[in-house]
Tab-separated table of C-alpha atoms in Angstrom:
chain	number	residue	atom	x	y	z
A	284	MET	CA	-0.066	0.615	0.019
A	285	LYS	CA	1.285	3.663	-1.168
A	286	PRO	CA	0.704	7.237	0.615
A	287	GLY	CA	-2.343	9.003	-1.026
A	288	PRO	CA	-1.554	12.345	-1.870
A	289	ILE	CA	-1.328	16.260	-1.355
A	290	PRO	CA	-3.040	16.593	-4.276
A	291	LEU	CA	-2.055	20.333	-4.966
A	292	LEU	CA	-5.272	20.906	-6.568
A	293	PHE	CA	-5.513	24.702	-4.680
A	294	ALA	CA	-1.760	25.375	-5.358
A	295	LEU	CA	-2.915	28.066	-7.655
A	296	ALA	CA	-2.995	30.799	-5.213
A	297	VAL	CA	-0.806	31.080	-2.763
A	298	ALA	CA	-0.778	33.884	-0.338
A	299	THR	CA	2.310	34.167	0.760
A	300	ALA	CA	1.160	36.132	3.633
A	301	SER	CA	-1.478	36.671	5.278
A	302	THR	CA	-1.081	38.487	9.123
A	303	ALA	CA	-3.781	40.053	10.223
A	304	ALA	CA	-3.921	43.924	8.956
A	305	LEU	CA	-4.094	46.884	11.180
A	306	ALA	CA	-5.751	49.229	9.566
A	307	ASP	CA	-3.882	51.054	7.459
A	308	GLY	CA	-4.413	54.778	4.978
A	309	PRO	CA	-4.658	55.156	1.962
A	310	ASP	CA	-1.799	56.529	2.253
A	311	ASP	CA	0.236	54.743	3.529
A	312	ALA	CA	0.643	52.671	0.392
A	313	LYS	CA	2.586	56.123	-1.467
A	314	GLY	CA	5.897	56.302	-1.971
A	315	LEU	CA	9.369	54.298	-2.539
A	316	TRP	CA	9.155	49.660	-2.254
A	317	LEU	CA	11.558	47.553	-2.813
A	318	THR	CA	10.928	44.647	-3.942
A	319	ALA	CA	11.417	40.653	-2.448
A	320	GLU	CA	14.563	40.367	-4.650
A	321	ARG	CA	15.784	43.571	-4.346
A	322	ASP	CA	15.608	44.157	-8.276
A	323	ALA	CA	12.821	47.050	-8.353
A	324	VAL	CA	12.575	49.552	-6.507
A	325	LEU	CA	8.508	51.323	-7.608
A	326	ARG	CA	7.180	55.053	-6.225
A	327	PHE	CA	3.005	54.407	-6.041
A	328	GLU	CA	1.597	57.877	-5.902
A	329	PRO	CA	-1.244	59.698	-6.885
A	330	CYS	CA	-2.416	58.626	-10.988
A	331	ALA	CA	-1.185	62.267	-12.931
A	332	ASP	CA	-4.546	62.306	-14.652
A	333	LYS	CA	-6.964	60.693	-12.154
A	334	PRO	CA	-6.002	61.700	-8.110
A	335	SER	CA	-8.371	59.529	-6.844
A	336	ALA	CA	-6.453	56.472	-8.154
A	337	LEU	CA	-3.136	55.617	-7.447
A	338	CYS	CA	-0.269	54.295	-9.960
A	339	GLY	CA	2.409	52.772	-8.983
A	340	ARG	CA	5.715	53.067	-11.214
A	341	VAL	CA	9.325	51.400	-10.927
A	342	ALA	CA	11.101	53.909	-10.730
A	343	TRP	CA	14.882	52.410	-9.832
A	344	ASP	CA	15.581	49.005	-12.363
A	345	LYS	CA	18.844	47.175	-11.161
A	346	ASP	CA	18.921	46.611	-15.097
A	347	ALA	CA	18.420	50.961	-15.836
A	348	GLY	CA	20.657	51.408	-19.105
A	349	LYS	CA	20.128	47.662	-20.216
A	350	PRO	CA	18.296	46.884	-23.257
A	351	ASN	CA	15.573	45.182	-20.936
A	352	ASP	CA	15.341	48.296	-18.908
A	353	THR	CA	11.934	49.249	-17.725
A	354	CYS	CA	12.422	52.405	-15.680
A	355	GLY	CA	9.187	54.613	-15.986
A	356	VAL	CA	6.939	51.305	-17.032
A	357	GLN	CA	3.962	52.034	-15.327
A	358	ILE	CA	3.092	48.599	-13.923
A	359	ALA	CA	-0.001	49.607	-11.636
A	360	GLN	CA	-3.282	51.213	-11.463
A	361	LEU	CA	-5.650	50.875	-8.456
A	362	GLU	CA	-8.928	52.856	-9.129
A	363	ARG	CA	-10.031	53.266	-5.376
A	364	TYR	CA	-9.638	52.811	-1.650
A	365	ALA	CA	-12.138	50.565	0.219
A	366	ASP	CA	-11.568	48.094	3.140
A	367	GLY	CA	-8.154	48.281	3.736
A	368	ALA	CA	-7.093	48.354	-0.091
A	369	TRP	CA	-6.473	49.663	-2.801
A	370	ARG	CA	-8.766	47.920	-5.409
A	371	ASP	CA	-10.115	47.426	-8.379
A	372	GLY	CA	-7.100	47.988	-10.560
A	373	TRP	CA	-4.985	46.415	-12.673
A	374	VAL	CA	-1.271	45.466	-12.213
A	375	PHE	CA	0.835	44.971	-15.446
A	376	ASP	CA	4.213	42.613	-17.150
A	377	PRO	CA	6.020	44.473	-18.913
A	378	ARG	CA	7.031	41.378	-20.569
A	379	ASP	CA	4.289	39.580	-21.720
A	380	GLY	CA	2.265	42.609	-22.473
A	381	LYS	CA	-0.790	41.481	-19.389
A	382	LYS	CA	-2.665	42.870	-17.306
A	383	TYR	CA	-4.065	41.408	-14.309
A	384	ARG	CA	-6.108	42.475	-11.582
A	385	GLY	CA	-5.129	43.969	-8.594
A	386	ALA	CA	-4.630	44.916	-5.293
A	387	LEU	CA	-2.452	46.782	-3.222
A	388	ARG	CA	-2.532	46.453	0.863
A	389	VAL	CA	-0.116	47.627	3.464
A	390	LYS	CA	0.161	45.912	6.807
A	391	SER	CA	2.645	45.677	9.069
A	392	GLY	CA	4.779	49.128	7.224
A	393	ASP	CA	5.323	46.134	4.613
A	394	LEU	CA	3.514	46.476	1.139
A	395	PHE	CA	1.683	43.129	-0.408
A	396	LEU	CA	0.528	43.450	-4.338
A	397	ARG	CA	-1.640	41.625	-5.228
A	398	ALA	CA	-1.788	40.457	-8.118
A	399	PHE	CA	-5.199	37.585	-10.018
A	400	ILE	CA	-7.385	36.335	-12.300
A	401	GLY	CA	-10.449	36.865	-11.111
A	402	ALA	CA	-11.595	36.783	-7.513
A	403	GLU	CA	-8.247	37.544	-5.731
A	404	ILE	CA	-7.868	33.616	-4.758
A	405	LEU	CA	-6.560	32.914	-7.312
A	406	GLY	CA	-3.294	34.937	-7.452
A	407	GLN	CA	-0.182	35.742	-5.974
A	408	THR	CA	1.096	38.355	-3.207
A	409	GLU	CA	4.667	40.173	-3.617
A	410	GLN	CA	5.960	41.357	-0.498
A	411	LEU	CA	7.248	45.214	-0.958
A	412	LYS	CA	9.655	46.545	1.910
A	413	ARG	CA	9.368	50.596	1.978
A	414	VAL	CA	12.422	52.573	1.305
A	415	ASP	CA	13.297	56.145	1.516
A	416	LYS	CA	15.618	57.063	-1.061
A	417	LEU	CA	16.588	54.716	-4.755
A	418	PRO	CA	19.527	53.471	-4.662
A	419	SER	CA	22.488	55.022	-6.361
A	420	THR	CA	23.270	53.311	-9.285
A	421	PRO	CA	22.453	51.899	-11.359
A	422	VAL	CA	19.979	55.457	-12.668
A	423	CYS	CA	17.078	55.549	-14.262
A	424	LYS	CA	17.242	57.995	-16.793
A	425	PRO	CA	14.132	60.462	-17.358
B	170	MET	CA	10.510	45.250	-15.857
B	171	SER	CA	9.975	42.515	-17.608
B	172	LEU	CA	10.274	39.695	-15.249
B	173	ALA	CA	13.266	40.535	-15.952
B	174	HIS	CA	13.021	41.205	-12.608
B	175	PRO	CA	12.213	38.064	-10.906
B	176	GLY	CA	10.682	39.326	-7.282
B	177	LEU	CA	7.822	40.897	-9.277
B	178	LYS	CA	7.674	38.312	-11.262
B	179	THR	CA	6.180	36.806	-8.059
B	180	ALA	CA	4.085	39.358	-7.969
B	181	LEU	CA	2.759	39.388	-11.634
B	182	SER	CA	0.922	35.730	-10.844
B	183	ALA	CA	1.341	32.556	-12.436
B	184	ALA	CA	0.163	34.003	-15.827
B	185	ALA	CA	2.884	36.259	-16.532
B	186	ALA	CA	4.724	33.164	-16.817
B	187	VAL	CA	2.637	31.398	-19.534
B	188	ALA	CA	1.090	33.330	-21.553
B	189	ALA	CA	3.559	33.532	-24.079
B	190	LEU	CA	2.997	29.908	-24.181
B	191	LEU	CA	-0.527	29.069	-25.472
B	192	PRO	CA	-1.853	31.150	-28.664
B	193	CYS	CA	-4.978	31.276	-27.077
B	194	ALA	CA	-3.737	33.522	-24.387
B	195	VAL	CA	-2.711	35.858	-26.396
B	196	GLN	CA	-4.949	39.032	-25.620
B	197	ALA	CA	-4.120	43.002	-26.530
B	198	ALA	CA	-2.596	44.884	-24.103
B	199	GLU	CA	-4.959	46.701	-22.116
B	200	GLU	CA	-7.331	43.110	-21.545
B	201	ILE	CA	-6.782	42.295	-18.400
B	202	ALA	CA	-6.148	38.772	-18.450
B	203	SER	CA	-9.125	35.600	-17.622
B	204	PHE	CA	-6.928	32.936	-17.286
B	205	ALA	CA	-3.682	31.397	-15.791
B	206	VAL	CA	-1.773	28.814	-16.928
B	207	GLU	CA	1.571	28.052	-14.425
B	208	THR	CA	4.617	26.006	-15.627
B	209	GLU	CA	7.507	24.295	-13.121
B	210	VAL	CA	9.594	22.242	-12.967
B	211	LYS	CA	11.101	21.008	-9.886
B	212	LEU	CA	13.782	18.619	-8.202
B	213	VAL	CA	14.355	16.852	-5.284
B	214	SER	CA	16.356	14.746	-3.200
B	215	ASP	CA	13.825	12.261	-2.102
B	216	GLN	CA	9.929	12.275	-4.115
B	217	ARG	CA	7.920	12.105	-0.449
B	218	THR	CA	3.607	11.594	-0.388
B	219	ARG	CA	2.234	12.293	3.382
B	220	GLY	CA	6.256	11.860	4.294
B	221	VAL	CA	6.445	8.479	2.815
B	222	SER	CA	9.602	8.665	-0.425
B	223	ASP	CA	7.278	7.240	-3.542
B	224	SER	CA	11.188	7.559	-5.205
B	225	LEU	CA	12.151	4.810	-2.759
B	226	ARG	CA	14.452	7.550	-0.549
B	227	GLY	CA	16.222	8.024	-4.408
B	228	PRO	CA	16.167	11.848	-5.743
B	229	GLY	CA	12.672	12.754	-8.064
B	230	LEU	CA	11.700	15.072	-10.858
B	231	GLN	CA	8.757	16.648	-11.047
B	232	LEU	CA	6.415	18.564	-13.799
B	233	SER	CA	3.208	20.971	-13.487
B	234	ALA	CA	1.106	23.120	-15.223
B	235	GLN	CA	-1.547	24.764	-13.694
B	236	LEU	CA	-4.551	26.445	-15.470
B	237	ALA	CA	-7.157	29.124	-12.801
B	238	HIS	CA	-9.195	30.906	-14.843
B	239	GLU	CA	-10.972	33.819	-13.455
B	240	SER	CA	-14.365	32.330	-12.710
B	241	GLY	CA	-12.804	30.233	-10.091
B	242	VAL	CA	-12.034	26.790	-11.928
B	243	ILE	CA	-9.063	25.359	-10.924
B	244	ALA	CA	-6.719	22.622	-12.638
B	245	MET	CA	-3.607	20.651	-12.532
B	246	ALA	CA	-1.666	18.393	-14.149
B	247	GLN	CA	1.551	17.110	-12.669
B	248	LEU	CA	4.042	13.962	-13.933
B	249	SER	CA	6.551	12.863	-11.112
B	250	THR	CA	8.575	10.255	-11.256
B	251	VAL	CA	8.595	6.953	-8.640
B	252	SER	CA	10.357	4.043	-8.044
B	253	LYS	CA	9.502	0.852	-9.790
B	254	LYS	CA	10.939	-0.950	-7.350
B	255	TYR	CA	7.799	-0.304	-5.070
B	256	TYR	CA	5.522	0.981	-7.506
B	257	THR	CA	5.868	-2.372	-9.367
B	258	ASN	CA	6.005	-3.156	-13.083
B	259	SER	CA	5.204	0.552	-13.253
B	260	ASP	CA	7.375	2.669	-15.740
B	261	GLY	CA	8.642	4.778	-13.512
B	262	TYR	CA	6.824	8.060	-13.484
B	263	SER	CA	2.774	8.724	-11.538
B	264	LEU	CA	-0.074	10.945	-13.812
B	265	LEU	CA	-1.755	13.359	-11.059
B	266	LEU	CA	-4.915	15.452	-12.928
B	267	ALA	CA	-7.374	17.133	-10.711
B	268	THR	CA	-9.906	20.200	-11.072
B	269	GLY	CA	-11.661	21.883	-9.049
B	270	TYR	CA	-13.388	25.330	-7.897
B	271	ARG	CA	-12.075	27.848	-5.031
B	272	PHE	CA	-12.966	30.847	-4.267
B	273	GLY	CA	-13.191	33.445	-0.606
B	274	ASP	CA	-10.302	35.250	0.541
B	275	PRO	CA	-7.262	35.028	0.369
B	276	ASP	CA	-5.989	36.149	3.445
B	277	GLY	CA	-9.216	35.453	5.306
B	278	TRP	CA	-11.500	32.113	4.789
B	279	HIS	CA	-11.481	30.661	1.630
B	280	PHE	CA	-12.851	27.283	-0.226
B	281	GLY	CA	-12.354	24.603	-2.475
B	282	ALA	CA	-13.858	22.098	-3.936
B	283	GLY	CA	-12.662	19.023	-6.543
B	284	LEU	CA	-12.131	16.282	-8.136
B	285	ALA	CA	-8.867	14.767	-8.617
B	286	ALA	CA	-6.938	11.467	-10.078
B	287	GLU	CA	-3.678	9.529	-9.920
B	288	PHE	CA	-2.688	7.293	-12.052
B	289	PHE	CA	0.437	4.879	-11.868
B	290	PRO	CA	1.075	3.793	-15.838
B	291	GLY	CA	2.099	0.780	-15.832
B	292	ALA	CA	1.839	-0.232	-12.203
B	293	LYS	CA	0.073	-3.242	-10.438
B	294	PHE	CA	0.870	-5.935	-8.747
B	295	ASP	CA	-1.092	-9.547	-8.423
B	296	ALA	CA	-1.501	-10.506	-4.756
B	297	PRO	CA	-3.718	-12.759	-2.770
B	298	PHE	CA	-7.697	-11.450	-1.425
B	299	ALA	CA	-7.263	-14.323	0.588
B	300	PHE	CA	-6.098	-17.263	3.018
B	301	ASP	CA	-6.787	-20.675	2.900
B	302	MET	CA	-6.676	-21.850	6.757
B	303	GLU	CA	-6.517	-25.721	5.772
B	304	THR	CA	-3.609	-25.693	3.513
B	305	GLY	CA	-1.992	-23.087	4.854
B	306	THR	CA	-1.658	-21.252	1.714
B	307	PRO	CA	-2.806	-18.365	-0.091
B	308	ALA	CA	-5.989	-17.994	-2.792
B	309	ASP	CA	-7.568	-15.430	-4.778
B	310	PHE	CA	-4.444	-14.291	-6.436
B	311	ARG	CA	-6.004	-10.625	-8.094
B	312	THR	CA	-4.559	-8.041	-9.823
B	313	THR	CA	-4.420	-4.796	-8.019
B	314	LYS	CA	-3.627	-1.288	-9.948
B	315	TYR	CA	-2.529	1.709	-7.758
B	316	ASP	CA	-4.899	4.533	-9.601
B	317	THR	CA	-6.860	5.900	-7.520
B	318	ARG	CA	-9.554	8.394	-7.117
B	319	TYR	CA	-10.650	11.488	-4.942
B	320	LEU	CA	-12.985	14.246	-3.547
B	321	VAL	CA	-11.316	17.356	-2.129
B	322	LEU	CA	-12.122	19.792	0.260
B	323	GLU	CA	-10.017	22.735	0.987
B	324	ALA	CA	-10.584	25.479	3.726
B	325	GLY	CA	-8.441	27.955	4.504
B	326	TRP	CA	-7.918	31.623	6.637
B	327	GLY	CA	-5.265	33.235	5.394
B	328	ALA	CA	-1.326	30.961	5.736
B	329	LEU	CA	-3.681	28.871	7.543
B	330	GLU	CA	-4.687	25.513	4.995
B	331	GLY	CA	-6.898	23.119	5.726
B	332	ARG	CA	-7.682	20.200	3.313
B	333	VAL	CA	-9.488	16.986	3.672
B	334	VAL	CA	-9.704	14.455	1.073
B	335	ASN	CA	-12.230	11.436	0.485
B	336	VAL	CA	-10.866	8.495	-1.340
B	337	LEU	CA	-13.700	7.583	-3.636
B	338	SER	CA	-11.642	3.842	-5.826
B	339	LYS	CA	-11.890	0.626	-4.667
B	340	SER	CA	-8.596	0.969	-4.147
B	341	TYR	CA	-6.347	4.357	-2.309
B	342	ARG	CA	-2.908	3.647	-4.043
B	343	GLY	CA	-3.104	0.165	-4.371
B	344	ALA	CA	-4.622	-0.590	-0.427
B	345	ASN	CA	-7.198	-3.248	-0.910
B	346	THR	CA	-6.808	-7.018	0.603
B	347	GLY	CA	-4.740	-7.911	-1.550
B	348	GLY	CA	-2.681	-4.796	-0.971
B	349	VAL	CA	-2.716	-4.578	2.289
B	350	CYS	CA	-3.081	-8.347	3.594
B	351	GLY	CA	-0.750	-9.916	1.247
B	352	GLN	CA	2.533	-7.111	2.067
B	353	MET	CA	1.645	-8.167	5.486
B	354	LEU	CA	1.738	-10.996	4.738
B	355	GLN	CA	5.335	-10.996	2.856
B	356	PHE	CA	6.874	-8.519	5.048
B	357	MET	CA	6.320	-9.930	8.396
B	358	ALA	CA	7.870	-12.189	9.859
B	359	ASP	CA	4.923	-13.036	12.210
B	360	PRO	CA	2.308	-14.011	9.800
B	361	THR	CA	-0.131	-12.928	12.725
B	362	LYS	CA	-0.971	-9.621	11.865
B	363	ALA	CA	-1.314	-11.122	8.321
B	364	LEU	CA	-3.904	-13.944	8.892
B	365	GLU	CA	-6.329	-11.299	11.215
B	366	CYS	CA	-6.476	-9.309	8.246
B	367	TYR	CA	-7.637	-11.880	6.351
B	368	ALA	CA	-10.134	-12.957	8.301
B	369	ARG	CA	-11.675	-9.751	8.160
B	370	GLY	CA	-12.792	-10.809	4.207
B	371	ASP	CA	-12.435	-8.962	0.911
B	372	GLN	CA	-12.661	-5.262	1.355
B	373	ASN	CA	-11.448	-1.995	-0.455
B	374	ALA	CA	-10.257	0.987	0.635
B	375	ARG	CA	-13.449	3.375	-0.670
B	376	GLY	CA	-13.627	6.502	1.747
B	377	SER	CA	-10.651	6.262	3.589
B	378	LEU	CA	-9.652	10.087	4.520
B	379	LEU	CA	-6.596	11.512	4.448
B	380	VAL	CA	-6.512	15.555	6.429
B	381	ASP	CA	-4.104	17.562	5.757
B	382	LEU	CA	-2.921	21.127	7.401
B	383	GLY	CA	-0.572	23.509	6.381
B	384	TYR	CA	0.825	26.162	8.110
B	385	LYS	CA	3.570	28.870	5.452
B	386	TYR	CA	4.614	31.744	8.130
B	387	PRO	CA	6.542	34.326	6.174
B	388	ILE	CA	10.470	34.805	8.138
B	389	THR	CA	11.114	37.367	5.424
B	390	PRO	CA	9.285	38.771	2.599
B	391	GLN	CA	11.578	35.682	0.587
B	392	THR	CA	11.802	33.298	3.181
B	393	GLN	CA	9.158	31.049	4.974
B	394	LEU	CA	8.201	28.849	7.470
B	395	LEU	CA	6.398	25.597	6.033
B	396	LEU	CA	4.750	23.249	8.694
B	397	HIS	CA	2.527	20.252	7.821
B	398	ALA	CA	0.789	18.083	10.074
B	399	GLY	CA	-1.409	14.941	8.136
B	400	TYR	CA	-2.932	11.891	9.400
B	401	GLN	CA	-4.333	9.386	6.830
B	402	SER	CA	-7.326	7.431	7.753
B	403	VAL	CA	-7.958	3.657	5.249
B	404	ARG	CA	-11.215	2.033	5.591
B	405	HIS	CA	-10.939	-1.260	6.712
B	406	PHE	CA	-6.908	-1.138	6.273
B	407	SER	CA	-6.379	0.729	10.329
B	408	GLU	CA	-3.043	-1.007	9.949
B	409	GLY	CA	-1.902	2.032	7.109
B	410	ASN	CA	-3.669	4.203	9.098
B	411	PHE	CA	-0.727	6.970	10.221
B	412	ALA	CA	0.134	10.653	11.007
B	413	ASP	CA	3.002	12.516	9.185
B	414	TYR	CA	4.710	16.102	10.149
B	415	SER	CA	7.242	18.354	8.094
B	416	VAL	CA	9.000	21.035	8.997
B	417	GLY	CA	10.871	23.175	6.299
B	418	VAL	CA	12.222	27.022	5.040
B	419	THR	CA	11.599	27.713	2.268
B	420	HIS	CA	13.521	30.621	0.165
B	421	LYS	CA	13.604	32.118	-3.751
B	422	ALA	CA	17.116	33.360	-5.268
B	423	TRP	CA	17.918	33.717	-8.465
B	424	GLY	CA	14.291	32.877	-9.134
B	425	VAL	CA	14.553	29.499	-8.212
B	426	GLN	CA	12.006	28.226	-4.970
B	427	TRP	CA	14.737	26.393	-2.704
B	428	THR	CA	12.846	24.401	-0.062
B	429	ALA	CA	14.178	22.148	2.997
B	430	GLU	CA	11.817	19.898	4.706
B	431	TRP	CA	12.939	17.345	7.517
B	432	MET	CA	9.155	14.792	6.803
B	433	LYS	CA	8.621	12.146	9.111
B	434	ALA	CA	5.295	9.563	8.775
B	435	SER	CA	5.014	7.849	11.921
B	436	THR	CA	3.460	4.869	10.081
B	437	ARG	CA	1.928	2.384	12.299
B	438	VAL	CA	2.099	-0.898	10.912
B	439	ARG	CA	5.992	-0.366	8.939
B	440	GLU	CA	5.968	-3.889	6.406
B	441	LEU	CA	3.783	-1.708	4.221
B	442	TYR	CA	5.725	1.084	3.358
B	443	GLN	CA	8.456	-1.531	2.472
B	444	ALA	CA	10.261	-2.930	-0.885
B	445	MET	CA	12.528	-5.017	-1.925
B	446	ASP	CA	15.767	-3.053	-3.492
B	447	GLY	CA	17.675	-5.726	-5.350
B	448	SER	CA	18.042	-8.640	-1.929
B	449	THR	CA	17.416	-6.584	1.094
B	450	VAL	CA	13.966	-4.368	2.041
B	451	LYS	CA	14.116	-0.619	2.058
B	452	ALA	CA	11.693	1.373	4.125
B	453	ALA	CA	9.935	4.164	2.331
B	454	ASP	CA	8.919	5.812	5.685
B	455	LYS	CA	12.488	6.531	6.831
B	456	PRO	CA	12.573	10.561	8.033
B	457	ALA	CA	14.228	12.562	5.515
B	458	LEU	CA	15.559	15.930	5.097
B	459	VAL	CA	13.773	16.530	1.805
B	460	LEU	CA	16.368	19.012	-0.878
B	461	SER	CA	14.155	20.750	-3.442
B	462	ALA	CA	14.418	22.806	-5.873
B	463	ALA	CA	11.531	24.612	-7.856
B	464	TYR	CA	11.682	27.272	-10.944
B	465	LYS	CA	9.228	28.633	-12.780
B	466	PHE	CA	8.749	28.426	-16.726
């Protein structure tokens, strides 16, 4: 007899963190955030053409100046803040030019960016750390 | 940033890696993706299921593809190498197919339900389903395959995941009278327990329950502590009941998910998890530190 499986049926959606959220305000998401692998910094701020929404762009890229430089690329736009999260928006993957639904939360001082298909349960979360300034090199050209 | 940034690659979900592979997935840049497919290759030092080695404590390879649709429907296919000695006559791999539906809040309560089927191509064994007490010989030899079908129910709260799996097929990975009683007869020095097993008559394992509880605790954005406890209750064959535990750490670096887990299965009848390796008996339930490296492509 062989032991039964632990089917990975539902492994599609693995929340990498689910700490209980304290009530954070909509402004907490604004600023500079370093990706978990320390390869990019995203800047979240009110969208230029729609101040009620929150936009995210690549503010620093470790590959700045190289052919795969993504400095300045908009990677997220979230329309409204409700129930502790920026919602009703999208995140963008420049590599394949695809957009996914997105949600953004600040919990315990970290930023949790979730990209998902349909409902939030079918997605993945990236945890980002706040930084005060951009790394000195390489430099993203304006 | 292409997912030139591995970190953002994670963030931008399963779909990111796959869209380019499927022509039908091509969409206009402004459209929001309605489905995602994620593929992964994983190397393991020991291919284990519920803490017991499917690879008879040898290294293994796993390929998986998972699909999620915006409706909540999900599906997966997973190929894993298995030991031909442990899964007798096997082609050396198993195939797990599953589909289901998931809903809820990933940070709060979430639920899922689905069906799964596990196949072991070529794998089968002949074993006695009865024991003739008058002649003292095994009788009623039949062939059993390891293939198994499951009903899967899941409930979770945040990073705490619970799963209950019900066995729908008559045989559970080879567990039936021939598989359990026959294995005990073959490997136990004292045949008394095996004869007691046969005395219960011809039984099957449909209705067996597998319960799992898992938790992922984020240590850093790139590193998580993994905790798991499980229990399997084999219907009509309590000899196959056991609990399993694992504790480990997983860390993502260079686009690869590196994991080290200590796995232990507290089997009641260890002979059920043994196989001949040459002239020696090898235990598949020996605790082990399992290392793995997984790469999404």
